[in-house]
Amino acid sequence: LQKLANEVRKLSGVISVGGVSHQLGTWADHSGDYKRSAEDEAFVMRDFMVDENYITNLELTFLAGRNFDVVTEGGSERHVILNEKALPMFRFTNPLSAIGQTIYTQDSLMLTVIGVVKDFHFRPLSYEIGPVALRYNLSGLNFLSAKIEHGQQAVLISSLETVWQKLDLNHPFEAKMMEA
């Protein structure tokens, strides 16, 4: 993914490049067990592994806190960003009350909440928005995300396909565009 991202960054019309574990707008996502404290009963919630550019690429709105910072994240997963719908699941009363609090996933992985974003559709639009956790985990990235200049879609698709064919002859090129 990093090799592809480096090539895509060079293309004219590309504003920023990021990565994500699963495609938005599909049923293909991941879930994990989450809880507020180590003693609580776990519940299942959707999550996406992302990098520091993904939230910016989607133009998600922060209600409290901040985005991931590549300099402070380090090599191990430490932080999480929640959407509004996730707050009641952890008994947070509002976005600001969640900032700096810890939650648990995978039974014992403690994550500190650094941000809360406005709810957004991460499944098909016909599906109700649910709670989701965005986790900074570079090893879990499977898909490239690029924010591009408006009106550059057709030119960039062609350029992206050329880049892809130089890097991977075994898999077909696939691209999906989303507009806000």
XYZ file of C-alpha atoms in Angstrom:
180
model
C 0.000 0.000 0.000
C 2.813 2.411 0.838
C 4.453 1.859 -2.541
C 1.153 2.612 -4.301
C 0.497 5.641 -2.064
C 3.914 7.092 -2.892
C 3.166 6.860 -6.628
C -0.366 8.257 -6.306
C 0.892 11.281 -4.331
C 2.898 12.286 -7.428
C -0.183 12.490 -9.686
C -1.523 15.883 -10.673
C -4.893 16.556 -9.059
C -4.252 14.455 -5.934
C -4.602 16.523 -2.766
C -3.817 13.852 -0.166
C -3.491 10.088 0.113
C -4.475 7.861 3.003
C -5.368 4.300 3.809
C -8.191 2.302 5.348
C -8.868 -1.316 6.221
C -12.257 -1.597 4.472
C -14.215 0.184 1.767
C -16.884 2.631 2.838
C -20.408 2.165 1.588
C -20.280 -1.640 1.544
C -21.170 -4.411 3.957
C -17.493 -5.412 4.069
C -16.272 -4.074 7.382
C -14.874 -5.354 10.645
C -16.175 -5.492 14.165
C -14.580 -6.066 17.509
C -15.462 -6.452 21.135
C -15.389 -3.152 23.019
C -15.998 -2.049 26.591
C -15.542 1.066 28.711
C -13.541 -0.529 31.517
C -11.749 -3.829 31.933
C -14.543 -5.086 34.225
C -17.446 -4.222 31.885
C -19.300 -6.666 29.679
C -18.069 -6.363 26.089
C -20.316 -5.358 23.190
C -19.715 -5.648 19.447
C -19.032 -2.495 17.462
C -17.765 -1.788 13.937
C -14.254 -0.460 13.459
C -11.959 0.692 10.680
C -8.175 0.810 10.754
C -7.072 4.140 9.282
C -4.057 6.393 8.910
C -3.714 10.089 9.728
C -5.013 11.218 6.296
C -8.181 9.149 6.072
C -10.424 11.393 8.182
C -9.196 14.484 6.334
C -9.805 12.814 2.958
C -13.418 12.121 3.920
C -13.831 15.644 5.293
C -15.294 14.303 8.522
C -16.241 16.953 11.069
C -14.687 16.854 14.535
C -17.131 17.590 17.339
C -14.351 17.356 19.927
C -10.696 16.462 20.052
C -8.305 15.982 17.177
C -7.125 13.750 14.371
C -4.296 11.233 14.593
C -0.790 12.674 14.419
C 1.815 10.466 12.751
C 4.562 11.918 14.974
C 2.852 11.015 18.268
C 1.200 7.729 17.279
C 4.374 5.655 17.276
C 4.470 1.971 16.421
C 1.780 0.605 18.694
C -1.932 1.284 18.607
C -2.823 3.736 21.388
C -5.623 6.057 20.253
C -9.131 5.882 18.861
C -11.614 8.300 17.308
C -15.318 7.570 17.824
C -18.418 8.766 16.018
C -21.386 10.292 17.872
C -23.377 7.053 17.851
C -20.596 5.312 19.782
C -20.769 7.698 22.745
C -23.797 6.136 24.506
C -22.280 2.681 24.080
C -19.443 3.791 26.392
C -21.688 5.916 28.639
C -20.143 9.200 27.475
C -22.650 12.033 27.813
C -21.247 14.279 25.062
C -18.278 14.475 22.668
C -16.094 16.511 25.023
C -16.628 14.094 27.922
C -15.099 11.267 25.857
C -11.793 13.026 25.128
C -8.923 11.608 27.173
C -10.979 8.656 28.419
C -9.866 5.079 27.864
C -11.795 2.212 26.327
C -10.875 -1.423 25.753
C -10.985 -3.616 22.683
C -9.795 -7.156 22.008
C -10.315 -7.781 25.731
C -7.178 -5.983 26.928
C -6.052 -3.397 24.346
C -6.530 -0.031 26.036
C -7.124 2.926 23.688
C -7.413 6.597 24.597
C -10.185 8.564 22.893
C -8.588 11.559 21.156
C -11.484 12.629 18.953
C -15.186 12.411 18.228
C -16.487 12.947 14.695
C -19.957 13.711 13.467
C -21.866 10.608 12.385
C -21.275 9.537 8.783
C -22.407 6.709 6.524
C -19.847 3.934 6.520
C -22.265 1.296 5.222
C -24.677 1.559 2.290
C -26.819 4.709 2.461
C -29.969 2.622 2.988
C -28.562 1.382 6.299
C -28.941 3.341 9.543
C -25.728 4.941 10.801
C -24.293 2.976 13.692
C -21.462 3.340 16.173
C -17.945 3.068 14.779
C -14.367 3.308 16.018
C -11.574 4.652 13.826
C -8.282 3.162 14.971
C -4.783 4.223 13.924
C -3.268 0.948 12.763
C -1.059 1.082 9.671
C -0.639 -2.697 9.472
C -4.409 -3.052 8.984
C -4.645 -0.853 5.870
C -5.903 -2.620 2.728
C -7.328 0.175 0.574
C -5.970 3.463 -0.681
C -7.976 6.621 -0.071
C -7.240 9.744 -2.087
C -8.751 13.197 -1.916
C -8.679 14.740 -5.376
C -9.368 18.094 -6.947
C -12.936 18.553 -8.122
C -13.374 17.797 -11.834
C -10.285 15.578 -12.047
C -12.027 12.205 -11.711
C -11.761 10.981 -15.314
C -8.124 12.031 -15.759
C -7.103 10.584 -12.424
C -8.812 7.241 -12.985
C -6.737 6.783 -16.121
C -3.538 7.833 -14.317
C -4.313 5.588 -11.360
C -4.838 2.612 -13.634
C -1.455 3.235 -15.271
C 0.241 3.389 -11.858
C -1.546 0.216 -10.743
C -0.493 -1.721 -13.831
C 3.152 -0.799 -13.198
C 2.943 -2.142 -9.647
C 0.605 -5.142 -9.937
C 0.028 -7.176 -13.081
C -1.770 -9.981 -11.226
C -4.828 -8.131 -9.958
C -7.297 -5.993 -11.905
C -7.496 -2.283 -11.175
C -10.617 -1.245 -9.241
C -11.582 2.293 -8.231
C -14.660 3.801 -6.629
C -15.440 7.497 -6.383
C -17.403 9.140 -3.621
C -18.630 12.724 -3.638
C -19.753 14.782 -0.695
